[in-house]
mmCIF file of C-alpha atoms in Angstrom:
data_model
loop_
_atom_site.group_PDB
_atom_site.id
_atom_site.type_symbol
_atom_site.label_atom_id
_atom_site.label_comp_id
_atom_site.label_asym_id
_atom_site.label_seq_id
_atom_site.Cartn_x
_atom_site.Cartn_y
_atom_site.Cartn_z
ATOM 1 C CA MET A 82 81.402 -112.943 104.814
ATOM 2 C CA LYS A 83 79.942 -114.818 107.745
ATOM 3 C CA LYS A 84 82.034 -113.337 110.439
ATOM 4 C CA ILE A 85 81.084 -109.658 109.306
ATOM 5 C CA THR A 86 77.268 -110.902 109.565
ATOM 6 C CA LEU A 87 78.122 -112.663 112.732
ATOM 7 C CA PHE A 88 79.686 -109.624 114.242
ATOM 8 C CA THR A 89 77.277 -107.659 113.138
ATOM 9 C CA PHE A 90 74.016 -109.753 114.558
ATOM 10 C CA ILE A 91 76.485 -109.458 118.515
ATOM 11 C CA THR A 92 76.688 -106.003 117.911
ATOM 12 C CA LEU A 93 72.980 -105.370 117.444
ATOM 13 C CA LEU A 94 72.188 -108.122 120.024
ATOM 14 C CA VAL A 95 74.178 -105.921 122.193
ATOM 15 C CA CYS A 96 72.663 -103.124 121.765
ATOM 16 C CA THR A 97 69.721 -104.005 122.384
ATOM 17 C CA SER A 98 70.167 -105.380 125.266
ATOM 18 C CA CYS A 99 71.835 -102.800 126.557
ATOM 19 C CA VAL A 100 69.017 -100.096 125.459
ATOM 20 C CA THR A 101 66.443 -102.794 127.534
ATOM 21 C CA LYS A 102 68.638 -102.326 131.137
ATOM 22 C CA LYS A 103 68.214 -98.634 130.855
ATOM 23 C CA LYS A 104 64.957 -98.406 129.689
ATOM 24 C CA TYR A 105 64.394 -101.240 132.351
ATOM 25 C CA MET A 106 66.718 -99.257 135.152
ATOM 26 C CA ILE A 107 64.458 -96.197 134.384
ATOM 27 C CA ALA A 108 61.286 -97.785 134.421
ATOM 28 C CA GLU A 109 62.598 -99.683 138.075
ATOM 29 C CA THR A 110 63.483 -96.365 139.321
ATOM 30 C CA GLY A 111 60.203 -94.295 138.944
ATOM 31 C CA ARG A 112 58.348 -97.961 139.678
ATOM 32 C CA ILE A 113 60.442 -97.363 143.604
ATOM 33 C CA ALA A 114 59.976 -93.523 143.003
ATOM 34 C CA ALA A 115 56.353 -94.475 142.289
ATOM 35 C CA ILE A 116 55.875 -96.821 145.487
ATOM 36 C CA ALA A 117 57.369 -94.135 147.937
ATOM 37 C CA SER A 118 55.264 -91.421 146.668
ATOM 38 C CA GLY A 119 52.344 -93.374 147.098
ATOM 39 C CA ASP A 120 53.629 -94.065 150.631
ATOM 40 C CA SER A 121 54.098 -90.341 151.566
ATOM 41 C CA LEU A 122 50.319 -89.915 150.182
ATOM 42 C CA TYR A 123 49.271 -92.435 152.228
ATOM 43 C CA GLY A 124 51.024 -91.341 155.204
ATOM 44 C CA LEU A 125 49.461 -87.599 154.378
ATOM 45 C CA LEU A 126 46.231 -89.064 154.055
ATOM 46 C CA SER A 127 46.355 -90.732 157.224
ATOM 47 C CA ASP A 128 47.249 -87.612 158.399
ATOM 48 C CA CYS A 129 44.786 -85.948 157.082
ATOM 49 C CA ARG A 130 42.042 -88.079 158.178
ATOM 50 C CA ASN A 131 43.145 -87.972 161.821
ATOM 51 C CA ARG A 132 43.787 -84.578 161.385
ATOM 52 C CA GLY A 133 40.013 -84.413 160.278
ATOM 53 C CA THR A 134 39.063 -86.615 163.172
ATOM 54 C CA GLN A 135 40.322 -84.464 165.585
ATOM 55 C CA MET A 136 38.806 -81.417 163.737
ATOM 56 C CA SER A 137 35.648 -82.874 163.832
ATOM 57 C CA ALA A 138 35.927 -83.588 167.179
ATOM 58 C CA GLN A 139 36.843 -80.308 167.756
ATOM 59 C CA ILE A 140 33.938 -78.981 165.959
ATOM 60 C CA LYS A 141 31.700 -81.107 168.135
ATOM 61 C CA ASN A 142 32.807 -79.440 171.129
ATOM 62 C CA LEU A 143 32.620 -76.187 170.178
ATOM 63 C CA MET A 144 29.464 -76.366 168.902
ATOM 64 C CA GLN A 145 28.342 -78.192 172.225
ATOM 65 C CA ASP A 146 30.390 -75.041 174.265
ATOM 66 C CA THR A 147 28.668 -72.716 171.912
ATOM 67 C CA THR A 148 25.123 -73.983 172.908
ATOM 68 C CA ARG A 149 25.740 -74.015 176.187
ATOM 69 C CA MET A 150 27.062 -70.199 175.719
ATOM 70 C CA GLY A 151 23.703 -69.618 173.934
ATOM 71 C CA ASN A 152 21.732 -70.532 176.730
ATOM 72 C CA SER A 153 24.133 -68.657 179.518
ATOM 73 C CA ILE A 154 23.762 -65.839 177.592
ATOM 74 C CA ARG A 155 19.910 -66.336 177.190
ATOM 75 C CA GLU A 156 20.038 -67.071 181.045
ATOM 76 C CA PHE A 157 21.823 -63.893 181.923
ATOM 77 C CA GLN A 158 19.867 -61.573 179.669
ATOM 78 C CA ASN A 159 16.290 -63.202 181.386
ATOM 79 C CA MET A 160 18.194 -62.590 184.499
ATOM 80 C CA LEU A 161 19.156 -58.875 183.364
ATOM 81 C CA SER A 162 15.133 -58.507 182.214
ATOM 82 C CA SER A 163 14.209 -59.867 185.643
ATOM 83 C CA ASN A 164 16.753 -57.530 187.445
ATOM 84 C CA MET A 165 15.561 -54.324 185.258
ATOM 85 C CA THR A 166 12.464 -55.781 186.409
ATOM 86 C CA GLN A 167 12.961 -55.581 190.032
ATOM 87 C CA GLN A 168 15.037 -52.434 189.615
ATOM 88 C CA GLU A 169 12.456 -50.874 188.102
ATOM 89 C CA LYS A 170 10.435 -51.781 190.990
ATOM 90 C CA LEU A 171 12.952 -50.779 193.978
ATOM 91 C CA ASN A 172 12.956 -46.909 192.184
ATOM 92 C CA ALA A 173 9.511 -46.469 191.512
ATOM 93 C CA LEU A 174 9.468 -47.297 195.704
ATOM 94 C CA LEU A 175 11.946 -45.167 196.425
ATOM 95 C CA ASN A 176 10.508 -42.479 194.495
ATOM 96 C CA GLN A 177 7.366 -43.351 196.260
ATOM 97 C CA LYS A 178 9.100 -43.026 199.843
ATOM 98 C CA LYS A 179 10.588 -39.640 198.620
ATOM 99 C CA ASN A 180 7.642 -38.410 198.203
ATOM 100 C CA GLU A 181 5.862 -39.490 201.079
ATOM 101 C CA LEU A 182 8.947 -38.090 203.209
ATOM 102 C CA ASN A 183 8.508 -34.510 201.629
ATOM 103 C CA GLU A 184 4.919 -34.717 202.017
ATOM 104 C CA ARG A 185 5.523 -35.546 205.945
ATOM 105 C CA GLU A 186 8.758 -32.890 206.026
ATOM 106 C CA ARG A 187 6.100 -30.420 204.683
ATOM 107 C CA THR A 188 3.438 -31.333 207.382
ATOM 108 C CA ILE A 189 5.871 -31.454 209.788
ATOM 109 C CA ASN A 190 7.276 -27.675 208.950
ATOM 110 C CA GLU A 191 3.415 -26.319 209.293
ATOM 111 C CA LEU A 192 2.710 -28.259 212.017
ATOM 112 C CA GLN A 193 6.242 -27.070 213.618
ATOM 113 C CA ALA A 194 4.948 -23.105 212.382
ATOM 114 C CA MET A 195 1.301 -23.928 213.771
ATOM 115 C CA ILE A 196 2.779 -24.621 216.909
ATOM 116 C CA LYS A 197 5.310 -21.597 217.012
ATOM 117 C CA SER A 198 1.746 -19.673 216.064
ATOM 118 C CA GLN A 199 0.315 -20.975 219.085
ATOM 119 C CA ASN A 200 2.684 -20.212 221.545
ATOM 120 C CA ASP A 201 3.288 -16.766 220.407
ATOM 121 C CA LYS A 202 -0.648 -16.401 220.553
ATOM 122 C CA VAL A 203 -0.504 -17.392 224.207
ATOM 123 C CA GLN A 204 2.365 -15.341 225.089
ATOM 124 C CA HIS A 205 0.500 -12.296 223.647
ATOM 125 C CA LEU A 206 -2.372 -13.502 225.742
ATOM 126 C CA LEU A 207 -0.596 -13.885 228.706
ATOM 127 C CA ASN A 208 0.821 -10.073 228.527
ATOM 128 C CA SER A 209 -2.093 -8.900 227.584
ATOM 129 C CA VAL A 210 -4.106 -10.400 230.279
ATOM 130 C CA LYS A 211 -0.907 -9.100 233.136
ATOM 131 C CA ASP A 212 -1.518 -6.138 231.813
ATOM 132 C CA ALA A 213 -5.277 -5.896 231.957
ATOM 133 C CA LEU A 214 -5.085 -6.984 235.606
ATOM 134 C CA LEU A 215 -2.373 -5.141 236.385
ATOM 135 C CA GLY A 216 -4.030 -3.383 239.731
ATOM 136 C CA PHE A 217 -4.731 -6.367 241.424
ATOM 137 C CA SER A 218 -2.967 -7.951 244.355
ATOM 138 C CA SER A 219 -1.437 -11.479 244.363
ATOM 139 C CA GLU A 220 -3.926 -12.214 247.183
ATOM 140 C CA GLU A 221 -7.105 -10.947 245.121
ATOM 141 C CA LEU A 222 -6.213 -12.613 242.011
ATOM 142 C CA THR A 223 -2.501 -14.889 240.211
ATOM 143 C CA VAL A 224 -1.970 -14.973 236.927
ATOM 144 C CA ARG A 225 0.177 -18.145 235.118
ATOM 145 C CA GLU A 226 1.025 -19.918 231.595
ATOM 146 C CA LYS A 227 0.954 -23.691 231.871
ATOM 147 C CA ASP A 228 1.099 -26.114 229.283
ATOM 148 C CA GLY A 229 -0.313 -23.841 226.421
ATOM 149 C CA LYS A 230 -3.235 -22.066 227.996
ATOM 150 C CA VAL A 231 -2.826 -19.127 230.487
ATOM 151 C CA TYR A 232 -4.846 -19.359 233.871
ATOM 152 C CA VAL A 233 -6.292 -16.131 235.775
ATOM 153 C CA ALA A 234 -7.263 -17.692 239.165
ATOM 154 C CA MET A 235 -9.182 -15.344 241.047
ATOM 155 C CA SER A 236 -10.052 -16.093 245.024
ATOM 156 C CA ASP A 237 -12.600 -15.844 246.435
ATOM 157 C CA LYS A 238 -12.229 -12.509 248.185
ATOM 158 C CA LEU A 239 -12.083 -10.847 245.588
ATOM 159 C CA LEU A 240 -15.431 -12.258 243.918
ATOM 160 C CA PHE A 241 -17.861 -13.846 246.486
ATOM 161 C CA GLN A 242 -18.570 -13.384 249.917
ATOM 162 C CA SER A 243 -18.331 -16.779 252.192
ATOM 163 C CA GLY A 244 -21.031 -19.290 251.008
ATOM 164 C CA SER A 245 -22.267 -16.946 248.203
ATOM 165 C CA ALA A 246 -22.372 -17.198 244.471
ATOM 166 C CA THR A 247 -23.457 -13.216 244.259
ATOM 167 C CA LEU A 248 -20.016 -11.303 242.531
ATOM 168 C CA ASP A 249 -18.857 -7.987 244.643
ATOM 169 C CA LYS A 250 -18.155 -4.655 242.884
ATOM 170 C CA ARG A 251 -14.499 -5.357 243.177
ATOM 171 C CA GLY A 252 -14.870 -8.820 241.313
ATOM 172 C CA GLU A 253 -17.286 -7.398 239.002
ATOM 173 C CA GLU A 254 -14.632 -4.797 238.158
ATOM 174 C CA ALA A 255 -11.669 -7.768 237.186
ATOM 175 C CA LEU A 256 -13.567 -9.791 235.292
ATOM 176 C CA GLY A 257 -14.787 -6.212 233.513
ATOM 177 C CA LYS A 258 -11.102 -5.813 232.347
ATOM 178 C CA LEU A 259 -10.332 -9.336 231.362
ATOM 179 C CA ALA A 260 -13.566 -8.906 229.228
ATOM 180 C CA GLN A 261 -11.645 -6.115 227.205
ATOM 181 C CA VAL A 262 -8.645 -8.554 226.459
ATOM 182 C CA LEU A 263 -11.732 -11.844 225.603
ATOM 183 C CA ASN A 264 -12.983 -9.448 223.104
ATOM 184 C CA ARG A 265 -10.241 -8.221 221.571
ATOM 185 C CA GLN A 266 -9.067 -11.717 221.438
ATOM 186 C CA THR A 267 -12.093 -13.596 219.699
ATOM 187 C CA ASP A 268 -9.910 -17.173 218.363
ATOM 188 C CA ILE A 269 -9.880 -18.216 222.243
ATOM 189 C CA ASP A 270 -11.487 -20.278 223.844
ATOM 190 C CA VAL A 271 -12.864 -19.719 227.607
ATOM 191 C CA PHE A 272 -12.961 -22.002 230.267
ATOM 192 C CA ILE A 273 -14.841 -20.997 233.660
ATOM 193 C CA GLU A 274 -14.172 -23.115 236.714
ATOM 194 C CA GLY A 275 -15.738 -23.065 240.519
ATOM 195 C CA HIS A 276 -13.597 -24.376 242.864
ATOM 196 C CA THR A 277 -13.783 -25.154 246.834
ATOM 197 C CA ASP A 278 -11.963 -25.839 249.834
ATOM 198 C CA ASN A 279 -13.500 -29.695 251.794
ATOM 199 C CA LYS A 280 -15.442 -27.669 254.651
ATOM 200 C CA PRO A 281 -18.965 -29.313 253.728
ATOM 201 C CA ILE A 282 -21.675 -26.865 252.765
ATOM 202 C CA ASN A 283 -25.801 -27.539 252.933
ATOM 203 C CA THR A 284 -27.951 -24.370 252.829
ATOM 204 C CA ALA A 285 -31.425 -23.817 251.438
ATOM 205 C CA ILE A 286 -29.290 -22.866 248.046
ATOM 206 C CA PHE A 287 -26.451 -25.485 247.918
ATOM 207 C CA LYS A 288 -26.585 -28.903 248.832
ATOM 208 C CA ASP A 289 -23.075 -29.455 248.534
ATOM 209 C CA ASN A 290 -19.347 -27.654 247.164
ATOM 210 C CA TRP A 291 -20.446 -29.201 243.626
ATOM 211 C CA ASP A 292 -23.406 -27.028 243.772
ATOM 212 C CA LEU A 293 -21.316 -23.557 244.868
ATOM 213 C CA SER A 294 -18.656 -24.408 241.985
ATOM 214 C CA VAL A 295 -20.807 -24.997 239.575
ATOM 215 C CA LEU A 296 -23.064 -21.636 240.679
ATOM 216 C CA ARG A 297 -20.019 -19.332 240.712
ATOM 217 C CA ALA A 298 -18.813 -20.661 237.694
ATOM 218 C CA THR A 299 -22.368 -19.481 236.160
ATOM 219 C CA SER A 300 -22.054 -16.407 237.590
ATOM 220 C CA VAL A 301 -19.229 -15.222 236.503
ATOM 221 C CA VAL A 302 -19.985 -16.509 232.713
ATOM 222 C CA ARG A 303 -23.215 -14.201 233.280
ATOM 223 C CA ILE A 304 -21.458 -11.389 234.170
ATOM 224 C CA LEU A 305 -19.164 -12.008 230.991
ATOM 225 C CA THR A 306 -21.464 -12.605 228.913
ATOM 226 C CA LYS A 307 -24.002 -9.818 229.913
ATOM 227 C CA LYS A 308 -22.754 -7.083 230.953
ATOM 228 C CA TYR A 309 -19.317 -6.756 229.405
ATOM 229 C CA ASP A 310 -20.743 -8.705 225.594
ATOM 230 C CA VAL A 311 -18.096 -11.466 225.784
ATOM 231 C CA ASN A 312 -19.388 -14.287 222.855
ATOM 232 C CA PRO A 313 -21.118 -17.193 225.168
ATOM 233 C CA LEU A 314 -20.169 -19.515 222.222
ATOM 234 C CA GLN A 315 -16.573 -18.885 223.596
ATOM 235 C CA ILE A 316 -17.237 -20.201 227.153
ATOM 236 C CA GLN A 317 -17.982 -23.067 228.756
ATOM 237 C CA PRO A 318 -18.945 -23.103 232.758
ATOM 238 C CA SER A 319 -18.132 -26.052 234.862
ATOM 239 C CA GLY A 320 -17.717 -27.022 238.685
ATOM 240 C CA ARG A 321 -15.028 -29.145 240.509
ATOM 241 C CA GLY A 322 -16.009 -28.927 243.819
ATOM 242 C CA GLU A 323 -13.494 -29.508 246.344
ATOM 243 C CA PHE A 324 -11.591 -32.506 243.854
ATOM 244 C CA MET A 325 -8.755 -30.069 242.728
ATOM 245 C CA PRO A 326 -6.954 -28.429 245.488
ATOM 246 C CA VAL A 327 -3.885 -26.197 244.875
ATOM 247 C CA ALA A 328 -3.226 -26.139 248.415
ATOM 248 C CA ASP A 329 -3.431 -28.259 251.739
ATOM 249 C CA ASN A 330 -6.764 -28.023 253.256
ATOM 250 C CA GLU A 331 -5.884 -28.309 256.683
ATOM 251 C CA THR A 332 -4.852 -25.207 257.121
ATOM 252 C CA VAL A 333 -6.838 -21.525 257.054
ATOM 253 C CA ASP A 334 -4.050 -20.563 254.138
ATOM 254 C CA GLY A 335 -4.237 -23.275 251.809
ATOM 255 C CA ARG A 336 -8.745 -23.479 252.459
ATOM 256 C CA SER A 337 -8.256 -19.958 251.184
ATOM 257 C CA ARG A 338 -6.153 -20.623 248.213
ATOM 258 C CA ASN A 339 -8.814 -23.573 246.932
ATOM 259 C CA ARG A 340 -11.416 -21.139 247.051
ATOM 260 C CA ARG A 341 -11.136 -19.749 244.020
ATOM 261 C CA THR A 342 -12.548 -19.692 240.337
ATOM 262 C CA GLU A 343 -9.768 -20.431 237.403
ATOM 263 C CA ILE A 344 -10.232 -18.970 234.121
ATOM 264 C CA ILE A 345 -8.561 -20.591 231.607
ATOM 265 C CA MET A 346 -7.981 -19.520 228.195
ATOM 266 C CA ALA A 347 -6.150 -20.711 225.453
ATOM 267 C CA PRO A 348 -6.224 -20.334 221.853
ATOM 268 C CA LYS A 349 -8.316 -21.854 219.351
ATOM 269 C CA LEU A 350 -6.496 -25.302 218.418
ATOM 270 C CA ASP A 351 -9.201 -26.536 215.478
ATOM 271 C CA LYS A 352 -6.295 -26.238 212.881
ATOM 272 C CA LEU A 353 -4.009 -28.029 214.919
ATOM 273 C CA PHE A 354 -6.289 -30.488 215.411
ATOM 274 C CA GLN A 355 -7.127 -31.024 211.723
ATOM 275 C CA MET A 356 -3.176 -30.827 210.714
ATOM 276 C CA LEU A 357 -2.451 -33.329 213.578
ATOM 277 C CA GLN A 358 -5.196 -35.754 211.996
ATOM 278 C CA ASN A 359 -4.305 -34.957 208.660
ATOM 279 C CA SER A 360 -0.612 -36.399 209.570
ATOM 280 C CA GLU A 361 -1.882 -39.410 211.155
ATOM 281 C CA GLU A 362 -3.509 -40.131 208.339
ATOM 282 C CA ILE A 363 -0.684 -39.922 205.565
ATOM 283 C CA LYS A 364 0.996 -42.433 208.075
#
């Protein structure tokens, strides 16, 4: 009986010992696994912290970059706005210059048209005077165009006796034919210039060549205005004396050519002068 009881006790003790060791092994295995898992999790935590630190640094850098980019963008926007304002100013200035250029071109075209018209008038006047004075010789008078004016140079042989300011009939006839042209073309200015040679004159009527040249010019004006009805507002007489010779006064022929009365005709230039003045104001 005792043997059976002892056997049973030993058997139970062995079984109990076996069960405890198994649980211990299981528990030990779990503990080791838990330690390993904890170490792994701690490593992951450290990695996450490091990653978080890196990402925080990256975020800080990105925020700094964003701030710099924002400042740059604002600077570019300001520059763009300034450039647009400057561009608008340049465009406005360009438009102004274009308008000024167009105005200048218009003025130039008008001036060119007016100059052409003046040249046409001068040419027509020249032809008309030549036709009117066709019956007179070159020794009596000459007709030419110079600098936009028509010059009729009448010799003293045609108009006056030597030392006289009284017109001859042949001279009055020439002036009558010229007056026909002047009365048809009232938009021209007429200048009468008396000229002499350099031989001094001193008489009861004329003190010197100035007197003679002036009185000859006024004699021509009186014939044109009184006898042939030329508008006196068109005519201006003057005496040049001996001071504008066209030939050498040392020769007989030269002195003869210098003793002359020049009738200078030119279309009125009032409109052209006004246009030129306006063009100067545009500058």
